[in-house]
PDB file of C-alpha atoms in Angstrom:
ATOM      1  CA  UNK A 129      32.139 -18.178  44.338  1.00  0.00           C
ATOM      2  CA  UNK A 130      31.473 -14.563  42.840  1.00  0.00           C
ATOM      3  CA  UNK A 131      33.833 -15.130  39.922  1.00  0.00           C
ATOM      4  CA  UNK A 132      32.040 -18.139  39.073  1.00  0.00           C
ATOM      5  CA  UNK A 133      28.478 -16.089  39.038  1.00  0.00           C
ATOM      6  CA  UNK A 134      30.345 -13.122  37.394  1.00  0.00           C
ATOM      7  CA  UNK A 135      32.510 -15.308  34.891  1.00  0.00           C
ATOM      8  CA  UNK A 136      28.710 -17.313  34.377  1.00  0.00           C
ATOM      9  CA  UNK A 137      26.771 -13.947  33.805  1.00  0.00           C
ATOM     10  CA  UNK A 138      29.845 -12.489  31.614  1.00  0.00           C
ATOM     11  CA  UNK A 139      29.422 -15.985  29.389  1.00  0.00           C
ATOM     12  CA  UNK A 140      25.956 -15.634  29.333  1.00  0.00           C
ATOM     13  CA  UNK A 141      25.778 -11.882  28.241  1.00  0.00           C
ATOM     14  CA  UNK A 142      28.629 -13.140  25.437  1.00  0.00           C
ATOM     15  CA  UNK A 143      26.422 -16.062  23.614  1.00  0.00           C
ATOM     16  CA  UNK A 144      23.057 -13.674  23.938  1.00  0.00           C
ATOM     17  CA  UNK A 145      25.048 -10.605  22.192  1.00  0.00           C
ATOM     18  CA  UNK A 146      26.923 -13.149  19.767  1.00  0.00           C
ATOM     19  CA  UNK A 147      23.416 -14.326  18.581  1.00  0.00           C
ATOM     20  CA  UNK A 148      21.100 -11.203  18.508  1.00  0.00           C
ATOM     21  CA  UNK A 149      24.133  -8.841  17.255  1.00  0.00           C
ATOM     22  CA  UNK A 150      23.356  -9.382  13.738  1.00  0.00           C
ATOM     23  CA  UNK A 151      19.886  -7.874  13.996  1.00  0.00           C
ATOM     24  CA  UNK A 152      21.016  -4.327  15.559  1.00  0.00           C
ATOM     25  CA  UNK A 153      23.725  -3.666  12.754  1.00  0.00           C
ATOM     26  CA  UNK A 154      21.881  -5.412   9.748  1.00  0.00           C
ATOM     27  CA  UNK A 155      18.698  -4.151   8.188  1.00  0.00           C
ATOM     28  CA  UNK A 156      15.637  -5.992   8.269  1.00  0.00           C
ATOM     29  CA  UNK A 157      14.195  -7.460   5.127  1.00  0.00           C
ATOM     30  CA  UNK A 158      10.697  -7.020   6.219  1.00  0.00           C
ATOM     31  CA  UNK A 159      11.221  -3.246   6.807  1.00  0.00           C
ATOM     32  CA  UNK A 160      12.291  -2.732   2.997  1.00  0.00           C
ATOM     33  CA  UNK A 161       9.166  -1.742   0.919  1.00  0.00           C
ATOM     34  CA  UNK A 162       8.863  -3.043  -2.634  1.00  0.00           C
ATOM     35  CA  UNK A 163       6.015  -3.789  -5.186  1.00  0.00           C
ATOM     36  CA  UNK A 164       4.879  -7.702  -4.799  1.00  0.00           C
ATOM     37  CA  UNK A 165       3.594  -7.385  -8.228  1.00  0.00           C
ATOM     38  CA  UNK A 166       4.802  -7.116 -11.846  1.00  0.00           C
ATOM     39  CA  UNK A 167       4.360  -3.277 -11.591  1.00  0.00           C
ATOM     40  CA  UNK A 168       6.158  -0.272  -9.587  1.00  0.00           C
ATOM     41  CA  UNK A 169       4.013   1.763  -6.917  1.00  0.00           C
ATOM     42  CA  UNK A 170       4.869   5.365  -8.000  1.00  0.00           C
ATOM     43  CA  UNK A 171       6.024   7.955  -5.029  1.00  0.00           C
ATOM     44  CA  UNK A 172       3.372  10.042  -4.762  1.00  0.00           C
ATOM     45  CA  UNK A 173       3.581  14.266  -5.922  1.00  0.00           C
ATOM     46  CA  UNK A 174       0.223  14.774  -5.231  1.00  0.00           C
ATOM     47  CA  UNK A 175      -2.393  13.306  -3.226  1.00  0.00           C
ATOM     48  CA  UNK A 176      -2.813  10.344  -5.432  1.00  0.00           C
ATOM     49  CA  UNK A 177      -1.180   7.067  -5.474  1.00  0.00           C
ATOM     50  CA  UNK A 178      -0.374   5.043  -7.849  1.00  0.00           C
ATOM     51  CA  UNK A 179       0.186   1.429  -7.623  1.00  0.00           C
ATOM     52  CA  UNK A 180       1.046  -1.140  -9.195  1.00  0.00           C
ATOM     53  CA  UNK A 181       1.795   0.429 -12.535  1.00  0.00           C
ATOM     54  CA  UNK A 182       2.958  -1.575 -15.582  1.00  0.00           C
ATOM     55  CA  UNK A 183       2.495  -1.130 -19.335  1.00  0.00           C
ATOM     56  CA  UNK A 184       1.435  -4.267 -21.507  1.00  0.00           C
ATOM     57  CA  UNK A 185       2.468  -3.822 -25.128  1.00  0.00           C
ATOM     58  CA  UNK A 186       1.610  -4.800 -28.614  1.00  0.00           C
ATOM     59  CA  UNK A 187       4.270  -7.370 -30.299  1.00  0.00           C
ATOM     60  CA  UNK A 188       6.708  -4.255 -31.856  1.00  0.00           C
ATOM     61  CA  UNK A 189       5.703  -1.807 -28.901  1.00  0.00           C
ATOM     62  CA  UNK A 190       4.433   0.663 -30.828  1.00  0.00           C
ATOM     63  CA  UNK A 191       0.957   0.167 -28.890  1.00  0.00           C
ATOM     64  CA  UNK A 192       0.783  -0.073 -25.153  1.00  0.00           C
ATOM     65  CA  UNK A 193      -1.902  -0.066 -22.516  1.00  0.00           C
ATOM     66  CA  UNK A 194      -1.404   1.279 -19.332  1.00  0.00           C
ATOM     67  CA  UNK A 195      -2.584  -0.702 -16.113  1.00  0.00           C
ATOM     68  CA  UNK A 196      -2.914   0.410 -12.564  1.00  0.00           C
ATOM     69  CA  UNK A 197      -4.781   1.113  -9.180  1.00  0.00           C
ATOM     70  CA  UNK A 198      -5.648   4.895  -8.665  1.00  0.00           C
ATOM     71  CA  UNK A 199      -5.564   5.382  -4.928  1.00  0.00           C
ATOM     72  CA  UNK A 200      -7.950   8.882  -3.496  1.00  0.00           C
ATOM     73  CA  UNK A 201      -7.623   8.911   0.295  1.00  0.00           C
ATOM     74  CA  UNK A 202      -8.748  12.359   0.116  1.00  0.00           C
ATOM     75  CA  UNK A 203     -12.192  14.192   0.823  1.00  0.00           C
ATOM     76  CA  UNK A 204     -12.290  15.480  -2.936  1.00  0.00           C
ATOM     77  CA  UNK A 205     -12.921  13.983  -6.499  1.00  0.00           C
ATOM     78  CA  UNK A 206      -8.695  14.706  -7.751  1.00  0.00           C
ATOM     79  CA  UNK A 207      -7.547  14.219 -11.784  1.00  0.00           C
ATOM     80  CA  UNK A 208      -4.195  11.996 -11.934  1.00  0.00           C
ATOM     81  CA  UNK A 209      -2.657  13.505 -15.662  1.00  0.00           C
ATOM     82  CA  UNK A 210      -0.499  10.002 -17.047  1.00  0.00           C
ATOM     83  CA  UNK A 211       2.413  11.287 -19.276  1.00  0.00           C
ATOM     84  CA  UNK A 212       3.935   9.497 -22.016  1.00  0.00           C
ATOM     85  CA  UNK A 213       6.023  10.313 -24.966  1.00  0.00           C
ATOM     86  CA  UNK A 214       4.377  13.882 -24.979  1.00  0.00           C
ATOM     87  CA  UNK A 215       0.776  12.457 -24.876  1.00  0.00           C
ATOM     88  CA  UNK A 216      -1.341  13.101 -21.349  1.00  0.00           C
ATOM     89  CA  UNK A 217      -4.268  11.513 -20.328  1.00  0.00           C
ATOM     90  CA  UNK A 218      -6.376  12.301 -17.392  1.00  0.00           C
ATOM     91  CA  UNK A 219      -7.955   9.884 -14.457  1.00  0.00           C
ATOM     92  CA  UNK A 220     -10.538  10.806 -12.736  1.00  0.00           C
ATOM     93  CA  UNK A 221     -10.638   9.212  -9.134  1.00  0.00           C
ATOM     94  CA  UNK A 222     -13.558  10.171  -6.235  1.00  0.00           C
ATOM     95  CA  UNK A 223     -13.084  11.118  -3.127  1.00  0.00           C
ATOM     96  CA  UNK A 224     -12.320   8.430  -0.896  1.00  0.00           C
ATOM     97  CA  UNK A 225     -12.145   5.537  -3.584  1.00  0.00           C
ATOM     98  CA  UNK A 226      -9.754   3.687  -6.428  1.00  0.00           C
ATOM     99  CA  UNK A 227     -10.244   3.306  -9.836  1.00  0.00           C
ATOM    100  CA  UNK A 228      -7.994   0.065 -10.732  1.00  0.00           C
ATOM    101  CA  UNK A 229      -7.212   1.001 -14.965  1.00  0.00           C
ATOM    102  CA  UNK A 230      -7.605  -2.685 -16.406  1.00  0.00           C
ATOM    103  CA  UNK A 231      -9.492  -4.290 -13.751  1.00  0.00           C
ATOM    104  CA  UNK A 232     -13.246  -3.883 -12.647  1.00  0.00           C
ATOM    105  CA  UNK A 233     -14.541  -3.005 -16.099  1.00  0.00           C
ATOM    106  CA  UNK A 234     -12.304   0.154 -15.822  1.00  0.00           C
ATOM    107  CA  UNK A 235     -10.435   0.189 -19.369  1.00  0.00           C
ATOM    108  CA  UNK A 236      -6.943   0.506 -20.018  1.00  0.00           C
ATOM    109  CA  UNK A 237      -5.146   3.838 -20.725  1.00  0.00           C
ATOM    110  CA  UNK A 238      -4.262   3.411 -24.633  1.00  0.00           C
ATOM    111  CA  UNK A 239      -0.835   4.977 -25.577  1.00  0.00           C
ATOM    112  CA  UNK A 240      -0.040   4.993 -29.066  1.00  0.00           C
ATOM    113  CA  UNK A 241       3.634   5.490 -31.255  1.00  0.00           C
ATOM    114  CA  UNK A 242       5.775   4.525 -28.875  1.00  0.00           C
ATOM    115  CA  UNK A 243       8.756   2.344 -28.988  1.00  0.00           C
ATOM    116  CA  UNK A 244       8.998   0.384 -26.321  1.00  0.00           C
ATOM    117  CA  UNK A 245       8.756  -3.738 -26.626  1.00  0.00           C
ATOM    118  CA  UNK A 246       8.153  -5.702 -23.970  1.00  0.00           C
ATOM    119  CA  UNK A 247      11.259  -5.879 -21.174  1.00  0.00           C
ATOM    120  CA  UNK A 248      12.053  -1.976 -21.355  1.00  0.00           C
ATOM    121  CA  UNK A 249      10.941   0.749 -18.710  1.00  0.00           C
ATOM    122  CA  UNK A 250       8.733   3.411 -20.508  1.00  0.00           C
ATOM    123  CA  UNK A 251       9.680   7.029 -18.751  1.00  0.00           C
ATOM    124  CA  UNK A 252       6.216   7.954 -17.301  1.00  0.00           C
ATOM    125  CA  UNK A 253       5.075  11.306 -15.691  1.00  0.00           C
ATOM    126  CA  UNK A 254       2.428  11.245 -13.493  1.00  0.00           C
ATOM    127  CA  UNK A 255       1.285  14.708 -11.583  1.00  0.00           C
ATOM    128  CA  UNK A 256      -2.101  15.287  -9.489  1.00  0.00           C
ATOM    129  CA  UNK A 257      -3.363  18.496  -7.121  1.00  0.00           C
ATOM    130  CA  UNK A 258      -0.919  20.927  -6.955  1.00  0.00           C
ATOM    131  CA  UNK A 259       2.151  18.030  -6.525  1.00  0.00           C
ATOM    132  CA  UNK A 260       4.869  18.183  -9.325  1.00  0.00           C
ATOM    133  CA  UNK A 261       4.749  16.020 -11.529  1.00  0.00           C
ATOM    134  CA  UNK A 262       6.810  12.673 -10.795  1.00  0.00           C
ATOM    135  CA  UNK A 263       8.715  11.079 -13.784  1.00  0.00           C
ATOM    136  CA  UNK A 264       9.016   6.622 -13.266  1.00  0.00           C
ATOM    137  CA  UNK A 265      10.346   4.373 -15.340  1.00  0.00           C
ATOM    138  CA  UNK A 266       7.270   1.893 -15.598  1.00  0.00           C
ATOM    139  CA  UNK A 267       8.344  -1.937 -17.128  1.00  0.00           C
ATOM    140  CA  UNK A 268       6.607  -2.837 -20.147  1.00  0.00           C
ATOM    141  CA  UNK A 269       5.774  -6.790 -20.393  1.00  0.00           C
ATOM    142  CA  UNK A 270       3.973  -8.492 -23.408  1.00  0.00           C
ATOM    143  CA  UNK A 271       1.103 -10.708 -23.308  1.00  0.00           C
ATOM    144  CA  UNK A 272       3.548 -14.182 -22.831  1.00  0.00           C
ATOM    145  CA  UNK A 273       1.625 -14.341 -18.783  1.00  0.00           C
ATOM    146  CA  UNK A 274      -1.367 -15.370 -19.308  1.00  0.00           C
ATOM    147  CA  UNK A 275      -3.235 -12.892 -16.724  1.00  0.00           C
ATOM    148  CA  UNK A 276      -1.743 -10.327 -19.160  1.00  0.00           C
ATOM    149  CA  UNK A 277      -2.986 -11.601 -22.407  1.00  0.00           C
ATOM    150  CA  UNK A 278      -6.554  -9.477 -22.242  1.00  0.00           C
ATOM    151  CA  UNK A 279      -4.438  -6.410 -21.752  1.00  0.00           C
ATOM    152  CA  UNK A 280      -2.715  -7.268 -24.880  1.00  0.00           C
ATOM    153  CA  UNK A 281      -3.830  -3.792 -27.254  1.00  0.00           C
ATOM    154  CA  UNK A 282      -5.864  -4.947 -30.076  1.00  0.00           C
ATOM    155  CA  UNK A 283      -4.484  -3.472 -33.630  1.00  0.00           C
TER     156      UNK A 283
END
C-alpha cells in the first residue's frame, strides 16, 4: 500500500514539475522592459528621464524635430542639454514635473542640417546634473502616421 501512495506522490510531483519547469529556467516576457511606443526611453545619466524619444523628419532629412517626455522626479528645476550633430539645445524641466516636447503646447526641439531620412537612428547625446552625458541612437520616422503629420518640420 505505501508504494502505491509513494509511486502516486512520485507521479504527481513528475506532471507538476513537467508543467511549471518551463517558467524557472525561461525568462518571463512581462519582466523584459521595452518602449510601447514609436520612440526609445533613454537610460538615464543624470536625474532626468527621457522617454519616449523619436525624431520626425522633413522629406530629405535634412530637418528634424525632436519629440519627447522630460521626466523631473527631483526637488530642483534641472536643464536636460539634447545633442545632435554638434548642435545642443537645452530643456528646462521643474522640480517635480514633465515637460512632454511636442505635446501640451510644448514645441518641438528643431534640429537643422542633418542627414537622416526617415527609418535611420540619429546618434543623440543627452546629459543633465552632474550625469555624463548618454549617447542613443533615436529612430527617425516621417510624417506617413498620421499622429505624426503635425510634427512634420515646416520648410
Amino acid at each position: 500500500m505505501n508504494t502505491r501512495r509513494l509511486a502516486s506522490v512520485a507521479l504527481a510531483a513528475a506532471v507538476v514539475l513537467g508543467t511549471t519547469g518551463c517558467s524557472m529556467i525561461s525568462p518571463q516576457a512581462t519582466t523584459i522592459p521595452y518602449s510601447a511606443a514609436d520612440g526609445v526611453n533613454v537610460p538615464a545619466s543624470g536625474p532626468l528621464k527621457v522617454r519616449n524619444a523619436l525624431f520626425v523628419a522633413n522629406e530629405d532629412g535634412t530637418t528634424a524635430n525632436f519629440l519627447a517626455a522630460v521626466v523631473n522626479d527631483t526637488d530642483k528645476a534641472e536643464t536636460l542639454l539634447v545633442g545632435v550633430d554638434g548642435t545642443t539645445k537645452p530643456i528646462r524641466v521643474a522640480a517635480h514635473s514633465s515637460v512632454s516636447l511636442g505635446y501640451d503646447k510644448a514645441e518641438p526641439l528643431e534640429f537643422t542640417g542633418l542627414d537622416a531620412p526617415a527609418g535611420v537612428d540619429l546618434s543623440t547625446s543627452f546629459q543633465s546634473g552632474d550625469g555624463e552625458a548618454v549617447v542613443y541612437d533615436v529612430p527617425v520616422l516621417d510624417g506617413t502616421l498620421p499622429y505624426l503629420a503635425d510634427f512634420v518640420p515646416k520648410d
